[in-house]
Amino acid sequence: MQTTFRKIGLIEKYRQHLPVTASTPVVTLGEGNTPLVQAQNIPKLLGYPNLQLFFKLEGLNPTGSFKDRGMTLAISKAVEEGARAVICASTGNTSASAAAFATKAGLKCYVLLPHGYVALGKLAQAIHYGAQILPIKGNFDRALELVRELADQTPVTVVNSINPYRLEGQKTAAFEVVEHLDRQPDYLCIPVGNAGNICAYWRGFKLYRELGITSAAPRMHGFEAEGSAAIVRGEPIKNPETIGTAIRIGNPASWQEAVRAASESNGKIDSVTDEEILSAYKLLGTAEGIFTEPSSAASLAGLIKHLKDGTIPHSALVTCVLTGNGLKDPDTAQKVTSVDLTPVDAEIDALKKVMGL
Ligand code: F0G
């Protein structure tokens, strides 16, 4: 019996909407087609029982974040164009994704990371996939400046979201949201760091509206962390700070396009405090069984803020994008919840006593 292999990955699925041809070599790890899961408990817990809330679980991509959507295309195009080496600056997830796809394609991968500010799991991934790690004594914004200069002076292809193929690949997440809901959401809530992903979703929703697949597009509500909220403040931040190290960025590369995405969609870019981020992060775990990384919870934190202040109506259909997997940052998970881990005698009676049974 002959078996035929069904092609996987988002390039194969959405090739008519992507800048590829029949001869583009497709480098895939099976990215995309992530679950859209409806919240079961959070709407009631928040006091908005009519809220229709869905989470887009991007942490279920092959390297555990949404970056894989852009990376499959950026690396495929790099191979098509004859690149030998790729480079990126990263708060962690881009480096993990770039390293994995570059390895699969047989390309050398350099990653510049802000030393001391990358979650443990992300660093472990980049090491494991065989990238050359360059921790720098500086933050993400400085790392990105250096990457731009290196790309001018040496034969390396940049795979940060300033690479045009990244956002083109990432826009497929909007297609999936529409296909899973069978319509567009009223609102899309999303974390904002370097501000690429909000632009990518907006491109995707706009395209589906233009093609008549949907009759309207959602309002885009993007959320920066307060200590890194350059767009909200209207000026770059020299020393950005936040518990959400993934979005610890003071001079977002896609600033202007992100502002346009928010205004064209009648949405808003706002900020949330670290306290609000952590509270949403914990709520996802305890109320919905979802383990996401702290930065990702900025989308839910922002939604809660905008429900409270009336910016988002309480019966809206909302999708919150959860951008990365909680397993990437075990340190924060352990730090934010104090649990007694004193060992118990390995005896039934001792256990029953501790369990209160
Ligand atoms: N959420 C996570 C988990 C991220 O890793 C990032 C960005 C964002 C949200 C923000 O997305 O930059 O498109 O606005 N991480 C980049 C990185 C900067 O290097 O991994 P954005």
GROMACS .gro file of C-alpha atoms and ligand atoms in nm:
model
  378
    1MET     CA    1   0.000   0.000   0.000
    2GLN     CA    2   0.126   0.343  -0.088
    3THR     CA    3   0.098   0.613   0.175
    4THR     CA    4   0.097   0.978   0.078
    5PHE     CA    5   0.245   1.229   0.319
    6ARG     CA    6   0.011   1.518   0.389
    7LYS     CA    7   0.214   1.836   0.385
    8ILE     CA    8   0.214   2.030   0.707
    9GLY     CA    9   0.288   2.381   0.822
   10LEU     CA   10   0.135   2.717   0.748
   11ILE     CA   11   0.318   2.786   0.421
   12GLU     CA   12   0.148   2.486   0.260
   13LYS     CA   13  -0.189   2.578   0.407
   14TYR     CA   14  -0.187   2.949   0.321
   15ARG     CA   15   0.049   2.964   0.025
   16GLN     CA   16  -0.193   3.170  -0.188
   17HIS     CA   17  -0.170   3.452   0.068
   18LEU     CA   18   0.209   3.434   0.118
   19PRO     CA   19   0.507   3.558  -0.088
   20VAL     CA   20   0.619   3.210  -0.200
   21THR     CA   21   0.637   3.035  -0.536
   22ALA     CA   22   0.635   2.665  -0.629
   23SER     CA   23   1.015   2.669  -0.617
   24THR     CA   24   1.049   2.822  -0.268
   25PRO     CA   25   1.207   2.555  -0.046
   26VAL     CA   26   0.969   2.511   0.249
   27VAL     CA   27   1.137   2.486   0.589
   28THR     CA   28   0.874   2.377   0.839
   29LEU     CA   29   0.853   2.231   1.187
   30GLY     CA   30   0.474   2.189   1.170
   31GLU     CA   31   0.394   2.539   1.299
   32GLY     CA   32   0.049   2.700   1.307
   33ASN     CA   33  -0.298   2.553   1.351
   34THR     CA   34  -0.283   2.632   1.723
   35PRO     CA   35  -0.592   2.584   1.943
   36LEU     CA   36  -0.847   2.857   2.005
   37VAL     CA   37  -0.989   2.769   2.345
   38GLN     CA   38  -1.297   2.925   2.502
   39ALA     CA   39  -1.265   3.050   2.858
   40GLN     CA   40  -1.481   2.846   3.092
   41ASN     CA   41  -1.453   3.031   3.421
   42ILE     CA   42  -1.288   3.371   3.382
   43PRO     CA   43  -1.592   3.562   3.247
   44LYS     CA   44  -1.804   3.462   3.549
   45LEU     CA   45  -1.517   3.516   3.794
   46LEU     CA   46  -1.470   3.868   3.660
   47GLY     CA   47  -1.842   3.940   3.684
   48TYR     CA   48  -1.903   3.946   3.305
   49PRO     CA   49  -2.098   3.622   3.243
   50ASN     CA   50  -2.194   3.725   2.888
   51LEU     CA   51  -1.838   3.784   2.776
   52GLN     CA   52  -1.738   3.542   2.499
   53LEU     CA   53  -1.368   3.500   2.556
   54PHE     CA   54  -1.130   3.287   2.352
   55PHE     CA   55  -0.758   3.228   2.397
   56LYS     CA   56  -0.530   3.170   2.098
   57LEU     CA   57  -0.269   2.933   2.237
   58GLU     CA   58   0.040   3.030   2.042
   59GLY     CA   59   0.261   2.861   2.301
   60LEU     CA   60   0.167   2.534   2.128
   61ASN     CA   61   0.379   2.613   1.825
   62PRO     CA   62   0.686   2.388   1.779
   63THR     CA   63   0.928   2.611   1.972
   64GLY     CA   64   0.659   2.732   2.210
   65SER     CA   65   0.579   3.076   2.072
   66PHE     CA   66   0.413   3.263   1.784
   67LYS     CA   67   0.755   3.344   1.638
   68ASP     CA   68   0.750   3.013   1.447
   69ARG     CA   69   0.484   3.154   1.211
   70GLY     CA   70   0.717   3.425   1.088
   71MET     CA   71   1.028   3.214   1.110
   72THR     CA   72   0.911   2.935   0.877
   73LEU     CA   73   0.872   3.198   0.605
   74ALA     CA   74   1.181   3.407   0.689
   75ILE     CA   75   1.407   3.101   0.689
   76SER     CA   76   1.247   2.949   0.377
   77LYS     CA   77   1.304   3.277   0.191
   78ALA     CA   78   1.659   3.306   0.328
   79VAL     CA   79   1.736   2.961   0.185
   80GLU     CA   80   1.570   3.055  -0.146
   81GLU     CA   81   1.784   3.369  -0.165
   82GLY     CA   82   2.104   3.172  -0.098
   83ALA     CA   83   2.177   3.286   0.259
   84ARG     CA   84   2.437   3.095   0.460
   85ALA     CA   85   2.384   3.257   0.801
   86VAL     CA   86   2.104   3.434   0.988
   87ILE     CA   87   2.114   3.668   1.286
   88CYS     CA   88   1.867   3.816   1.532
   89ALA     CA   89   1.842   4.022   1.847
   90SER     CA   90   1.600   3.871   2.091
   91THR     CA   91   1.440   3.877   2.432
   92GLY     CA   92   1.438   3.498   2.394
   93ASN     CA   93   1.159   3.361   2.178
   94THR     CA   94   1.284   3.487   1.844
   95SER     CA   95   1.624   3.335   1.919
   96ALA     CA   96   1.472   2.997   2.005
   97SER     CA   97   1.264   2.996   1.688
   98ALA     CA   98   1.542   3.126   1.460
   99ALA     CA   99   1.784   2.869   1.598
  100ALA     CA  100   1.543   2.579   1.540
  101PHE     CA  101   1.445   2.670   1.183
  102ALA     CA  102   1.804   2.766   1.088
  103THR     CA  103   1.928   2.431   1.211
  104LYS     CA  104   1.665   2.248   1.011
  105ALA     CA  105   1.767   2.446   0.701
  106GLY     CA  106   2.139   2.393   0.758
  107LEU     CA  107   2.210   2.763   0.819
  108LYS     CA  108   2.440   2.912   1.080
  109CYS     CA  109   2.248   3.115   1.340
  110TYR     CA  110   2.378   3.400   1.559
  111VAL     CA  111   2.165   3.537   1.840
  112LEU     CA  112   2.227   3.856   2.041
  113LEU     CA  113   2.058   3.847   2.381
  114PRO     CA  114   2.032   4.103   2.663
  115HIS     CA  115   2.250   3.934   2.925
  116GLY     CA  116   2.058   3.839   3.240
  117TYR     CA  117   1.712   3.913   3.096
  118VAL     CA  118   1.622   3.602   2.899
  119ALA     CA  119   1.399   3.336   3.058
  120LEU     CA  120   1.579   3.010   3.131
  121GLY     CA  121   1.380   2.788   2.894
  122LYS     CA  122   1.434   3.017   2.595
  123LEU     CA  123   1.810   3.027   2.650
  124ALA     CA  124   1.812   2.648   2.687
  125GLN     CA  125   1.628   2.616   2.355
  126ALA     CA  126   1.869   2.841   2.161
  127ILE     CA  127   2.164   2.648   2.305
  128HIS     CA  128   2.001   2.312   2.233
  129TYR     CA  129   1.922   2.399   1.870
  130GLY     CA  130   2.287   2.489   1.819
  131ALA     CA  131   2.287   2.868   1.773
  132GLN     CA  132   2.592   3.076   1.853
  133ILE     CA  133   2.479   3.272   2.159
  134LEU     CA  134   2.609   3.627   2.202
  135PRO     CA  135   2.489   3.769   2.534
  136ILE     CA  136   2.551   4.145   2.533
  137LYS     CA  137   2.597   4.397   2.811
  138GLY     CA  138   2.298   4.594   2.694
  139ASN     CA  139   1.922   4.565   2.643
  140PHE     CA  140   1.716   4.439   2.347
  141ASP     CA  141   1.703   4.779   2.177
  142ARG     CA  142   2.084   4.799   2.174
  143ALA     CA  143   2.106   4.438   2.050
  144LEU     CA  144   1.877   4.522   1.757
  145GLU     CA  145   2.087   4.827   1.666
  146LEU     CA  146   2.396   4.606   1.662
  147VAL     CA  147   2.221   4.344   1.449
  148ARG     CA  148   2.128   4.609   1.189
  149GLU     CA  149   2.493   4.726   1.178
  150LEU     CA  150   2.630   4.372   1.154
  151ALA     CA  151   2.394   4.298   0.867
  152ASP     CA  152   2.523   4.607   0.683
  153GLN     CA  153   2.883   4.498   0.727
  154THR     CA  154   2.869   4.117   0.697
  155PRO     CA  155   2.685   3.853   0.486
  156VAL     CA  156   2.417   3.763   0.740
  157THR     CA  157   2.038   3.777   0.695
  158VAL     CA  158   1.841   3.947   0.973
  159VAL     CA  159   1.541   3.741   1.089
  160ASN     CA  160   1.398   3.992   1.335
  161SER     CA  161   1.055   4.127   1.244
  162ILE     CA  162   1.225   4.402   1.040
  163ASN     CA  163   1.265   4.114   0.790
  164PRO     CA  164   0.950   4.162   0.575
  165TYR     CA  165   0.870   3.790   0.564
  166ARG     CA  166   0.829   3.763   0.941
  167LEU     CA  167   0.505   3.961   0.965
  168GLU     CA  168   0.372   3.804   0.646
  169GLY     CA  169   0.402   3.462   0.810
  170GLN     CA  170   0.262   3.585   1.140
  171LYS     CA  171  -0.054   3.723   0.976
  172THR     CA  172  -0.175   3.362   0.932
  173ALA     CA  173  -0.273   3.359   1.300
  174ALA     CA  174  -0.556   3.602   1.216
  175PHE     CA  175  -0.677   3.364   0.941
  176GLU     CA  176  -0.692   3.080   1.193
  177VAL     CA  177  -0.886   3.288   1.447
  178VAL     CA  178  -1.148   3.363   1.180
  179GLU     CA  179  -1.164   3.002   1.064
  180HIS     CA  180  -1.200   2.865   1.418
  181LEU     CA  181  -1.470   3.115   1.518
  182ASP     CA  182  -1.636   3.112   1.176
  183ARG     CA  183  -1.635   3.492   1.194
  184GLN     CA  184  -1.410   3.773   1.316
  185PRO     CA  185  -1.392   3.855   1.687
  186ASP     CA  186  -1.518   4.200   1.796
  187TYR     CA  187  -1.189   4.267   1.974
  188LEU     CA  188  -0.839   4.122   1.960
  189CYS     CA  189  -0.625   4.176   2.270
  190ILE     CA  190  -0.251   4.124   2.226
  191PRO     CA  191   0.077   4.199   2.407
  192VAL     CA  192   0.302   4.460   2.243
  193GLY     CA  193   0.681   4.448   2.264
  194ASN     CA  194   0.866   4.524   1.943
  195ALA     CA  195   0.513   4.583   1.805
  196GLY     CA  196   0.531   4.346   1.507
  197ASN     CA  197   0.266   4.094   1.600
  198ILE     CA  198  -0.018   4.344   1.634
  199CYS     CA  199   0.064   4.464   1.279
  200ALA     CA  200   0.071   4.107   1.150
  201TYR     CA  201  -0.274   4.026   1.292
  202TRP     CA  202  -0.412   4.348   1.151
  203ARG     CA  203  -0.276   4.262   0.804
  204GLY     CA  204  -0.440   3.921   0.827
  205PHE     CA  205  -0.779   4.050   0.942
  206LYS     CA  206  -0.774   4.327   0.681
  207LEU     CA  207  -0.696   4.079   0.403
  208TYR     CA  208  -0.984   3.850   0.502
  209ARG     CA  209  -1.217   4.151   0.507
  210GLU     CA  210  -1.095   4.263   0.163
  211LEU     CA  211  -1.147   3.912   0.026
  212GLY     CA  212  -1.501   3.910   0.164
  213ILE     CA  213  -1.425   3.614   0.392
  214THR     CA  214  -1.539   3.834   0.684
  215SER     CA  215  -1.770   4.134   0.671
  216ALA     CA  216  -1.572   4.335   0.925
  217ALA     CA  217  -1.244   4.332   1.115
  218PRO     CA  218  -1.188   4.334   1.491
  219ARG     CA  219  -1.067   4.629   1.693
  220MET     CA  220  -0.705   4.578   1.782
  221HIS     CA  221  -0.620   4.640   2.149
  222GLY     CA  222  -0.246   4.613   2.213
  223PHE     CA  223  -0.085   4.624   2.556
  224GLU     CA  224   0.267   4.728   2.650
  225ALA     CA  225   0.409   4.677   2.997
  226GLU     CA  226   0.393   5.004   3.189
  227GLY     CA  227   0.770   5.022   3.249
  228SER     CA  228   0.833   4.974   2.876
  229ALA     CA  229   0.537   5.160   2.731
  230ALA     CA  230   0.714   5.373   2.470
  231ILE     CA  231   0.419   5.390   2.229
  232VAL     CA  232   0.175   5.488   2.504
  233ARG     CA  233   0.413   5.756   2.635
  234GLY     CA  234   0.497   5.874   2.285
  235GLU     CA  235   0.874   5.853   2.325
  236PRO     CA  236   1.142   5.582   2.339
  237ILE     CA  237   1.235   5.457   2.686
  238LYS     CA  238   1.607   5.431   2.750
  239ASN     CA  239   1.594   5.176   3.032
  240PRO     CA  240   1.273   4.973   2.990
  241GLU     CA  241   1.176   4.748   3.280
  242THR     CA  242   0.907   4.486   3.337
  243ILE     CA  243   0.861   4.137   3.481
  244GLY     CA  244   0.760   4.042   3.126
  245THR     CA  245   1.114   4.014   2.991
  246ALA     CA  246   0.981   3.917   2.644
  247ILE     CA  247   0.831   4.266   2.603
  248ARG     CA  248   1.106   4.461   2.784
  249ILE     CA  249   1.157   4.689   2.483
  250GLY     CA  250   1.193   5.066   2.485
  251ASN     CA  251   1.201   5.154   2.115
  252PRO     CA  252   0.970   4.920   1.918
  253ALA     CA  253   1.076   4.859   1.556
  254SER     CA  254   0.717   4.850   1.420
  255TRP     CA  255   0.601   5.153   1.620
  256GLN     CA  256   0.432   5.349   1.337
  257GLU     CA  257   0.259   5.051   1.177
  258ALA     CA  258   0.131   4.943   1.519
  259VAL     CA  259  -0.015   5.288   1.583
  260ARG     CA  260  -0.185   5.268   1.242
  261ALA     CA  261  -0.322   4.919   1.318
  262ALA     CA  262  -0.480   5.050   1.636
  263SER     CA  263  -0.623   5.364   1.478
  264GLU     CA  264  -0.747   5.205   1.151
  265SER     CA  265  -0.927   4.936   1.351
  266ASN     CA  266  -1.072   5.184   1.602
  267GLY     CA  267  -0.872   5.007   1.870
  268LYS     CA  268  -0.614   5.127   2.116
  269ILE     CA  269  -0.261   5.075   2.242
  270ASP     CA  270  -0.250   5.095   2.619
  271SER     CA  271  -0.030   4.973   2.904
  272VAL     CA  272  -0.068   4.734   3.197
  273THR     CA  273   0.131   4.723   3.520
  274ASP     CA  274   0.348   4.428   3.624
  275GLU     CA  275   0.097   4.364   3.902
  276GLU     CA  276  -0.187   4.340   3.650
  277ILE     CA  277   0.024   4.113   3.427
  278LEU     CA  278   0.105   3.875   3.713
  279SER     CA  279  -0.251   3.866   3.835
  280ALA     CA  280  -0.375   3.769   3.483
  281TYR     CA  281  -0.088   3.518   3.453
  282LYS     CA  282  -0.196   3.343   3.774
  283LEU     CA  283  -0.565   3.357   3.682
  284LEU     CA  284  -0.500   3.175   3.354
  285GLY     CA  285  -0.339   2.891   3.544
  286THR     CA  286  -0.582   2.862   3.833
  287ALA     CA  287  -0.908   2.932   3.646
  288GLU     CA  288  -0.849   2.792   3.297
  289GLY     CA  289  -0.563   2.541   3.320
  290ILE     CA  290  -0.349   2.750   3.084
  291PHE     CA  291   0.023   2.798   3.146
  292THR     CA  292   0.146   3.094   2.950
  293GLU     CA  293   0.449   3.313   2.997
  294PRO     CA  294   0.409   3.637   3.194
  295SER     CA  295   0.441   3.869   2.890
  296SER     CA  296   0.163   3.681   2.713
  297ALA     CA  297  -0.074   3.749   3.002
  298ALA     CA  298  -0.054   4.121   2.916
  299SER     CA  299  -0.337   4.051   2.669
  300LEU     CA  300  -0.573   3.927   2.939
  301ALA     CA  301  -0.454   4.195   3.184
  302GLY     CA  302  -0.536   4.454   2.920
  303LEU     CA  303  -0.875   4.304   2.846
  304ILE     CA  304  -0.961   4.315   3.218
  305LYS     CA  305  -0.853   4.681   3.231
  306HIS     CA  306  -1.066   4.770   2.927
  307LEU     CA  307  -1.370   4.580   3.058
  308LYS     CA  308  -1.344   4.766   3.386
  309ASP     CA  309  -1.312   5.112   3.230
  310GLY     CA  310  -1.586   5.038   2.974
  311THR     CA  311  -1.360   5.057   2.665
  312ILE     CA  312  -1.467   4.700   2.577
  313PRO     CA  313  -1.838   4.609   2.617
  314HIS     CA  314  -1.908   4.331   2.866
  315SER     CA  315  -2.081   4.101   2.616
  316ALA     CA  316  -1.821   4.130   2.340
  317LEU     CA  317  -1.663   3.843   2.148
  318VAL     CA  318  -1.295   3.875   2.236
  319THR     CA  319  -0.983   3.682   2.142
  320CYS     CA  320  -0.680   3.717   2.367
  321VAL     CA  321  -0.355   3.610   2.206
  322LEU     CA  322  -0.138   3.408   2.445
  323THR     CA  323   0.193   3.441   2.268
  324GLY     CA  324   0.427   3.200   2.450
  325ASN     CA  325   0.437   2.884   2.660
  326GLY     CA  326   0.467   2.910   3.038
  327LEU     CA  327   0.724   2.630   3.049
  328LYS     CA  328   0.977   2.872   2.903
  329ASP     CA  329   0.993   3.065   3.230
  330PRO     CA  330   0.985   2.823   3.524
  331ASP     CA  331   1.163   3.076   3.750
  332THR     CA  332   0.880   3.327   3.740
  333ALA     CA  333   0.621   3.051   3.784
  334GLN     CA  334   0.788   2.941   4.107
  335LYS     CA  335   0.858   3.291   4.231
  336VAL     CA  336   0.506   3.428   4.205
  337THR     CA  337   0.324   3.154   4.392
  338SER     CA  338   0.447   3.052   4.736
  339VAL     CA  339   0.380   2.683   4.782
  340ASP     CA  340   0.502   2.468   5.073
  341LEU     CA  341   0.728   2.203   4.923
  342THR     CA  342   0.848   2.049   5.251
  343PRO     CA  343   0.863   1.670   5.192
  344VAL     CA  344   0.608   1.455   5.373
  345ASP     CA  345   0.687   1.112   5.524
  346ALA     CA  346   0.615   0.845   5.260
  347GLU     CA  347   0.331   0.698   5.468
  348ILE     CA  348  -0.047   0.701   5.412
  349ASP     CA  349  -0.128   0.844   5.753
  350ALA     CA  350   0.123   1.126   5.716
  351LEU     CA  351  -0.023   1.215   5.374
  352LYS     CA  352  -0.384   1.206   5.500
  353LYS     CA  353  -0.291   1.442   5.781
  354VAL     CA  354  -0.132   1.696   5.544
  355MET     CA  355  -0.422   1.660   5.300
  356GLY     CA  356  -0.671   1.722   5.580
  357LEU     CA  357  -0.860   1.400   5.495
  358F0G     N1  358   0.490   3.784   2.369
  358F0G     C1  359   0.603   3.712   2.368
  358F0G     C2  360   0.603   3.582   2.442
  358F0G     C3  361   0.717   3.757   2.298
  358F0G     O1  362   0.827   3.683   2.296
  358F0G     C4  363   0.710   3.881   2.231
  358F0G     C5  364   0.826   3.933   2.158
  358F0G     C6  365   0.589   3.952   2.235
  358F0G     C7  366   0.482   3.901   2.305
  358F0G     C8  367   0.572   4.082   2.166
  358F0G     O2  368   0.558   4.068   2.029
  358F0G     O3  369   0.746   4.209   1.961
  358F0G     O4  370   0.573   4.139   1.797
  358F0G     O5  371   0.519   4.304   1.976
  358F0G     N2  372   0.940   3.879   2.161
  358F0G     C9  373   1.055   3.921   2.079
  358F0G    C10  374   1.168   3.822   2.095
  358F0G    C11  375   1.094   4.061   2.098
  358F0G     O6  376   1.284   3.859   2.078
  358F0G     O7  377   1.142   3.705   2.121
  358F0G     P1  378   0.601   4.187   1.935
   0.00000   0.00000   0.00000
